[in-house]
Tab-separated table of C-alpha atoms in Angstrom:
chain	number	residue	atom	x	y	z
A	1	UNK	CA	190.688	133.574	136.844
A	2	UNK	CA	190.335	134.082	133.107
A	3	UNK	CA	192.951	133.627	130.393
A	4	UNK	CA	193.159	135.792	127.258
A	5	UNK	CA	195.995	136.512	124.814
A	6	UNK	CA	198.558	134.725	126.934
A	7	UNK	CA	197.638	136.671	130.082
A	8	UNK	CA	195.833	135.601	133.245
A	9	UNK	CA	193.393	138.027	134.862
A	10	UNK	CA	191.878	137.639	138.320
A	11	UNK	CA	188.234	138.499	138.919
A	12	UNK	CA	187.201	139.617	142.417
A	13	UNK	CA	183.433	139.130	142.479
A	14	UNK	CA	183.097	140.655	145.938
A	15	UNK	CA	184.673	143.939	144.845
A	16	UNK	CA	183.558	143.523	141.200
A	17	UNK	CA	187.008	144.320	139.777
A	18	UNK	CA	189.320	142.692	137.214
A	19	UNK	CA	192.985	142.550	138.300
A	20	UNK	CA	196.063	142.196	136.126
A	21	UNK	CA	198.465	140.139	138.312
A	22	UNK	CA	201.461	141.370	136.330
A	23	UNK	CA	200.872	145.089	136.829
A	24	UNK	CA	198.385	145.189	139.696
A	25	UNK	CA	196.099	147.406	137.594
A	26	UNK	CA	192.409	147.127	138.361
A	27	UNK	CA	189.252	148.076	136.528
A	28	UNK	CA	185.637	147.853	137.567
A	29	UNK	CA	183.392	145.209	136.050
A	30	UNK	CA	179.638	144.764	136.133
A	31	UNK	CA	177.168	141.967	135.548
A	32	UNK	CA	175.911	141.429	132.026
A	33	UNK	CA	172.977	143.753	131.361
A	34	UNK	CA	173.720	145.967	134.385
A	35	UNK	CA	173.945	149.671	133.604
A	36	UNK	CA	177.093	151.560	134.637
A	37	UNK	CA	176.707	153.767	137.700
A	38	UNK	CA	176.893	157.456	136.814
A	39	UNK	CA	179.471	159.425	138.829
A	40	UNK	CA	177.983	161.444	141.640
A	41	UNK	CA	178.110	165.170	141.025
A	42	UNK	CA	179.909	167.018	143.840
A	43	UNK	CA	178.096	169.555	145.965
A	44	UNK	CA	179.458	172.888	147.099
A	45	UNK	CA	179.875	173.198	150.867
A	46	UNK	CA	178.245	176.617	150.983
A	47	UNK	CA	178.300	176.778	154.785
A	48	UNK	CA	182.089	176.321	154.837
A	49	UNK	CA	182.516	178.975	152.135
A	50	UNK	CA	180.389	181.450	154.126
A	51	UNK	CA	182.356	180.740	157.307
A	52	UNK	CA	185.658	181.376	155.505
A	53	UNK	CA	184.371	184.673	154.118
A	54	UNK	CA	182.983	185.892	157.459
A	55	UNK	CA	186.206	184.977	159.256
A	56	UNK	CA	188.297	186.938	156.767
A	57	UNK	CA	185.973	189.947	157.051
A	58	UNK	CA	186.347	189.891	160.836
A	59	UNK	CA	190.124	189.408	160.709
A	60	UNK	CA	190.519	192.336	158.301
A	61	UNK	CA	188.310	194.522	160.509
A	62	UNK	CA	190.161	193.781	163.761
A	63	UNK	CA	193.647	193.595	162.238
A	64	UNK	CA	194.311	190.011	163.303
A	65	UNK	CA	195.457	189.133	159.749
A	66	UNK	CA	198.599	191.193	160.447
A	67	UNK	CA	197.483	193.969	158.126
A	68	UNK	CA	198.543	192.286	154.897
A	69	UNK	CA	194.916	191.808	153.802
A	70	UNK	CA	193.157	195.112	153.201
A	71	UNK	CA	189.881	194.118	151.567
A	72	UNK	CA	187.853	191.016	150.720
A	73	UNK	CA	184.589	191.372	148.797
A	74	UNK	CA	182.478	189.081	146.622
A	75	UNK	CA	182.422	189.974	142.927
A	76	UNK	CA	178.933	191.158	141.935
A	77	UNK	CA	177.460	189.462	145.041
A	78	UNK	CA	178.822	186.105	143.878
A	79	UNK	CA	180.299	184.372	146.913
A	80	UNK	CA	182.139	181.906	144.673
A	81	UNK	CA	184.371	184.701	143.390
A	82	UNK	CA	186.199	187.160	145.654
A	83	UNK	CA	188.303	190.217	145.034
A	84	UNK	CA	191.062	190.659	147.601
A	85	UNK	CA	193.564	193.487	148.175
A	86	UNK	CA	196.945	192.464	149.600
A	87	UNK	CA	199.933	194.485	150.835
A	88	UNK	CA	203.501	193.492	151.686
A	89	UNK	CA	206.157	194.532	154.237
A	90	UNK	CA	207.059	198.176	153.657
A	91	UNK	CA	210.780	197.406	153.268
A	92	UNK	CA	210.241	194.621	150.704
A	93	UNK	CA	211.201	195.241	147.037
A	94	UNK	CA	207.684	194.218	146.014
A	95	UNK	CA	205.933	196.821	148.204
A	96	UNK	CA	208.467	199.490	147.218
A	97	UNK	CA	207.737	198.794	143.552
A	98	UNK	CA	203.991	199.109	144.212
A	99	UNK	CA	204.541	202.440	145.991
A	100	UNK	CA	206.688	203.630	143.102
A	101	UNK	CA	204.042	202.651	140.549
A	102	UNK	CA	201.335	204.450	142.546
A	103	UNK	CA	203.473	207.608	142.614
A	104	UNK	CA	204.154	207.431	138.878
A	105	UNK	CA	200.491	206.887	138.024
A	106	UNK	CA	199.136	209.290	140.687
A	107	UNK	CA	196.862	206.468	141.824
A	108	UNK	CA	197.057	205.402	145.483
A	109	UNK	CA	195.033	202.230	144.780
A	110	UNK	CA	198.093	200.809	143.005
A	111	UNK	CA	199.923	200.569	146.351
A	112	UNK	CA	198.205	197.228	146.835
A	113	UNK	CA	197.972	194.023	144.854
A	114	UNK	CA	194.442	192.999	143.842
A	115	UNK	CA	193.690	189.291	143.542
A	116	UNK	CA	190.730	187.377	142.182
A	117	UNK	CA	189.850	184.162	144.014
A	118	UNK	CA	187.470	181.647	142.490
A	119	UNK	CA	186.000	178.550	144.083
A	120	UNK	CA	184.954	175.387	142.304
A	121	UNK	CA	181.746	173.536	143.130
A	122	UNK	CA	183.975	170.896	144.794
A	123	UNK	CA	185.298	173.312	147.467
A	124	UNK	CA	186.664	172.513	150.041
A	125	UNK	CA	187.554	169.134	148.544
A	126	UNK	CA	189.277	170.973	145.687
A	127	UNK	CA	191.474	174.067	146.037
A	128	UNK	CA	190.402	177.556	144.930
A	129	UNK	CA	192.052	179.384	142.047
A	130	UNK	CA	193.997	182.582	142.740
A	131	UNK	CA	194.593	185.097	139.932
A	132	UNK	CA	196.356	188.474	139.857
A	133	UNK	CA	194.129	191.285	138.608
A	134	UNK	CA	196.230	194.434	138.980
A	135	UNK	CA	198.757	195.860	138.601
A	136	UNK	CA	200.893	194.055	136.044
A	137	UNK	CA	203.985	192.417	137.498
A	138	UNK	CA	207.382	191.425	136.138
A	139	UNK	CA	210.256	189.188	137.194
A	140	UNK	CA	213.952	190.101	137.157
A	141	UNK	CA	215.542	189.306	133.808
A	142	UNK	CA	215.809	185.594	133.149
A	143	UNK	CA	213.767	184.522	136.164
A	144	UNK	CA	210.394	182.847	136.472
A	145	UNK	CA	208.077	182.373	139.417
A	146	UNK	CA	204.647	181.353	140.664
A	147	UNK	CA	202.648	183.780	138.469
A	148	UNK	CA	201.898	182.792	134.873
A	149	UNK	CA	201.787	185.318	132.033
A	150	UNK	CA	197.993	185.289	132.287
A	151	UNK	CA	198.149	186.077	136.016
A	152	UNK	CA	197.360	182.740	137.640
A	153	UNK	CA	199.190	182.046	140.914
A	154	UNK	CA	200.546	178.498	141.013
A	155	UNK	CA	201.796	176.660	144.075
A	156	UNK	CA	201.659	173.161	145.505
A	157	UNK	CA	199.100	174.313	148.098
A	158	UNK	CA	196.739	175.402	145.295
A	159	UNK	CA	197.161	172.126	143.393
A	160	UNK	CA	195.106	169.009	143.983
A	161	UNK	CA	198.218	167.109	145.103
A	162	UNK	CA	199.041	169.580	147.893
A	163	UNK	CA	195.605	170.784	148.921
A	164	UNK	CA	194.024	169.801	152.243
A	165	UNK	CA	190.272	170.431	152.735
A	166	UNK	CA	190.943	171.806	156.243
A	167	UNK	CA	193.184	174.593	154.872
A	168	UNK	CA	191.813	178.032	155.751
A	169	UNK	CA	191.680	180.873	153.255
A	170	UNK	CA	193.866	182.969	155.563
A	171	UNK	CA	196.551	180.285	155.219
A	172	UNK	CA	196.094	180.385	151.438
A	173	UNK	CA	196.673	184.147	151.335
A	174	UNK	CA	199.722	183.880	153.617
A	175	UNK	CA	201.160	181.255	151.270
A	176	UNK	CA	200.478	183.479	148.247
A	177	UNK	CA	202.123	186.466	149.934
A	178	UNK	CA	205.233	184.490	150.890
A	179	UNK	CA	205.595	182.885	147.455
A	180	UNK	CA	205.363	186.304	145.761
A	181	UNK	CA	207.963	187.801	148.107
A	182	UNK	CA	210.309	184.853	147.613
A	183	UNK	CA	210.019	185.049	143.813
A	184	UNK	CA	211.375	188.653	143.740
A	185	UNK	CA	208.476	189.690	141.511
A	186	UNK	CA	207.862	193.453	141.264
A	187	UNK	CA	205.247	195.820	139.890
A	188	UNK	CA	205.869	196.597	136.239
A	189	UNK	CA	206.550	200.335	136.302
A	190	UNK	CA	207.444	200.249	132.609
A	191	UNK	CA	203.776	199.882	131.686
A	192	UNK	CA	202.701	203.491	131.147
A	193	UNK	CA	198.966	202.781	131.340
A	194	UNK	CA	196.850	201.055	133.957
A	195	UNK	CA	196.983	197.682	132.244
A	196	UNK	CA	195.384	194.871	134.227
A	197	UNK	CA	195.666	191.138	133.814
A	198	UNK	CA	192.882	189.634	131.691
A	199	UNK	CA	189.944	188.155	133.516
A	200	UNK	CA	190.420	184.572	134.612
A	201	UNK	CA	189.475	181.988	132.001
A	202	UNK	CA	185.894	180.769	131.935
A	203	UNK	CA	184.632	178.453	134.625
A	204	UNK	CA	184.037	175.674	132.085
A	205	UNK	CA	187.778	175.056	131.881
A	206	UNK	CA	187.886	174.391	135.625
A	207	UNK	CA	185.734	171.266	135.706
A	208	UNK	CA	187.391	168.405	137.550
A	209	UNK	CA	188.227	165.442	135.371
A	210	UNK	CA	186.780	163.192	138.064
A	211	UNK	CA	183.319	164.253	136.851
A	212	UNK	CA	183.928	162.298	133.647
A	213	UNK	CA	184.435	158.614	133.054
A	214	UNK	CA	187.964	157.253	132.707
A	215	UNK	CA	187.765	155.662	129.273
A	216	UNK	CA	189.476	152.485	128.130
A	217	UNK	CA	190.509	151.831	131.743
A	218	UNK	CA	193.700	153.810	131.187
A	219	UNK	CA	195.246	155.867	133.991
A	220	UNK	CA	198.943	156.076	134.860
A	221	UNK	CA	200.513	157.913	137.808
A	222	UNK	CA	204.081	159.098	138.291
A	223	UNK	CA	205.053	159.132	134.620
A	224	UNK	CA	208.041	161.100	133.298
A	225	UNK	CA	207.596	163.284	130.221
A	226	UNK	CA	210.421	163.413	127.673
A	227	UNK	CA	210.928	165.992	124.964
A	228	UNK	CA	211.501	164.666	121.411
A	229	UNK	CA	215.103	165.843	121.738
A	230	UNK	CA	215.673	163.830	124.913
A	231	UNK	CA	214.076	160.740	123.341
A	232	UNK	CA	216.090	161.019	120.112
A	233	UNK	CA	218.992	158.717	121.171
A	234	UNK	CA	216.728	155.662	121.358
A	235	UNK	CA	213.740	156.642	119.172
A	236	UNK	CA	215.323	158.656	116.360
A	237	UNK	CA	214.359	162.069	114.995
A	238	UNK	CA	210.958	163.114	116.390
A	239	UNK	CA	211.099	166.859	115.699
A	240	UNK	CA	207.830	166.583	113.763
A	241	UNK	CA	206.151	165.740	117.077
A	242	UNK	CA	206.953	169.214	118.451
A	243	UNK	CA	204.496	170.955	116.091
A	244	UNK	CA	201.565	168.693	116.962
A	245	UNK	CA	199.224	168.402	119.936
A	246	UNK	CA	199.952	164.687	120.213
A	247	UNK	CA	202.054	162.425	122.423
A	248	UNK	CA	203.977	159.179	122.079
A	249	UNK	CA	203.453	156.346	124.565
A	250	UNK	CA	205.118	152.975	125.221
A	251	UNK	CA	203.885	150.113	123.056
A	252	UNK	CA	203.016	148.119	126.177
A	253	UNK	CA	200.251	150.630	126.920
A	254	UNK	CA	198.684	149.944	123.526
A	255	UNK	CA	198.609	146.239	124.335
A	256	UNK	CA	196.801	146.948	127.589
A	257	UNK	CA	194.240	149.222	125.943
A	258	UNK	CA	193.476	147.006	122.942
A	259	UNK	CA	193.292	143.850	125.031
A	260	UNK	CA	190.178	145.306	126.635
A	261	UNK	CA	188.342	144.901	123.344
A	262	UNK	CA	189.529	141.316	123.088
A	263	UNK	CA	188.075	140.704	126.548
A	264	UNK	CA	184.714	142.102	125.497
A	265	UNK	CA	185.055	145.633	126.903
A	266	UNK	CA	184.089	148.656	124.820
A	267	UNK	CA	186.997	150.410	123.105
A	268	UNK	CA	186.430	154.180	122.954
A	269	UNK	CA	187.908	155.948	119.922
A	270	UNK	CA	189.498	158.311	119.089
A	271	UNK	CA	191.902	158.119	122.009
A	272	UNK	CA	192.259	161.427	123.862
A	273	UNK	CA	194.648	161.616	126.802
A	274	UNK	CA	194.802	164.082	129.681
A	275	UNK	CA	198.218	164.945	131.116
A	276	UNK	CA	198.292	166.577	134.547
A	277	UNK	CA	201.402	167.878	136.329
A	278	UNK	CA	202.001	167.709	140.079
A	279	UNK	CA	200.906	171.361	140.286
A	280	UNK	CA	197.589	170.520	138.652
A	281	UNK	CA	198.147	171.998	135.200
A	282	UNK	CA	196.368	169.989	132.534
A	283	UNK	CA	196.486	169.559	128.787
A	284	UNK	CA	194.710	167.198	126.418
A	285	UNK	CA	196.217	165.516	123.395
A	286	UNK	CA	195.743	162.702	120.904
A	287	UNK	CA	198.070	159.761	120.339
A	288	UNK	CA	200.914	160.260	117.856
A	289	UNK	CA	202.296	156.768	118.021
A	290	UNK	CA	202.896	153.844	120.385
A	291	UNK	CA	206.690	153.397	120.372
A	292	UNK	CA	208.407	150.047	120.780
A	293	UNK	CA	211.413	150.678	123.032
A	294	UNK	CA	210.008	153.617	124.983
A	295	UNK	CA	210.196	152.597	128.671
A	296	UNK	CA	206.945	152.515	130.627
C-alpha cells in the first residue's frame, strides 16, 4: 500500500495495477524506466466479410432473404462499402410512399430504398454503419425515429453496446427494415427533385476510441447527463454553458485526476473528454468547470 493526500492506494504487483480502495478504480502501472506498451492495432477479418457478402449474394439470387433485399454490390469494388437496395411489404405505408414517389418522378428505381453500408477495420468486433442514400425520407409531424437528418440509421444492434460479433448481415438488414417500418417513416414526396442524402461522413471520424490511450486514467461508465436548466436548482444559472462546447463535472473527479500528478503520474493538458451514449454516438468537449455539489 501507499499513502498520499490522505488516501491509501493498493498496488498489485502481479497485475501491475494501482487500486483505489474507496472507488475500486484501477489504472495500469509500470516499472521505472519501462516504456508504455502501444495499443495493438485491430485487423480486419477479411474472410468473414467475404463470407457475409457471398451469403447475401446467394440469398438474393435464390430468394431466401424473403425478397426484401433486391441488390447488394460493393461500391467501386471496395468490399468495405456496400450499396444495398431494400423493399418493404406492399401494403405498408412506407412501400406505398415509395411507389407513389416513383410514379410522381417517373422513375421506377425509387420504388426501393437504397442503403450504404460501411465496415470498420475492427469488423466483426465492431458493428458496421448503415446510411440511407435515396430517396429522402420524412417522419409524421412531431415524430422522430432511427434515421438522423444526415441519413444514418441508429439502433442498439448497430451500437457497440448492442453489437455481437456473430451477428449476420442478413440479421442487420432485417433489423433495419423492421425499425424503419415501426417508425412510420415515409418517402418524402414533397421533394420535387431527386435529392439524395449526402454521402456518409469521412472514414476518419469512425476510428474507435480504443485505438488511443485513455489519458489521465479517467473513464466513467453509466453517468447521467444533465442540461444546465435541470442543474439550475442546485448549481445556479448556467445558461452560458449552453453556447459552449464544454461540460461541467463533479469536483470529486478533479481530485482524482490531479492526485495522479501528486503520485508522480503525468498529467495531460488540456483536458479533452469524450462522451458516448448507449447508442454509440460520440462528442468531444473541454472542461467548463468542476462543480462542488454536483453528484458523481
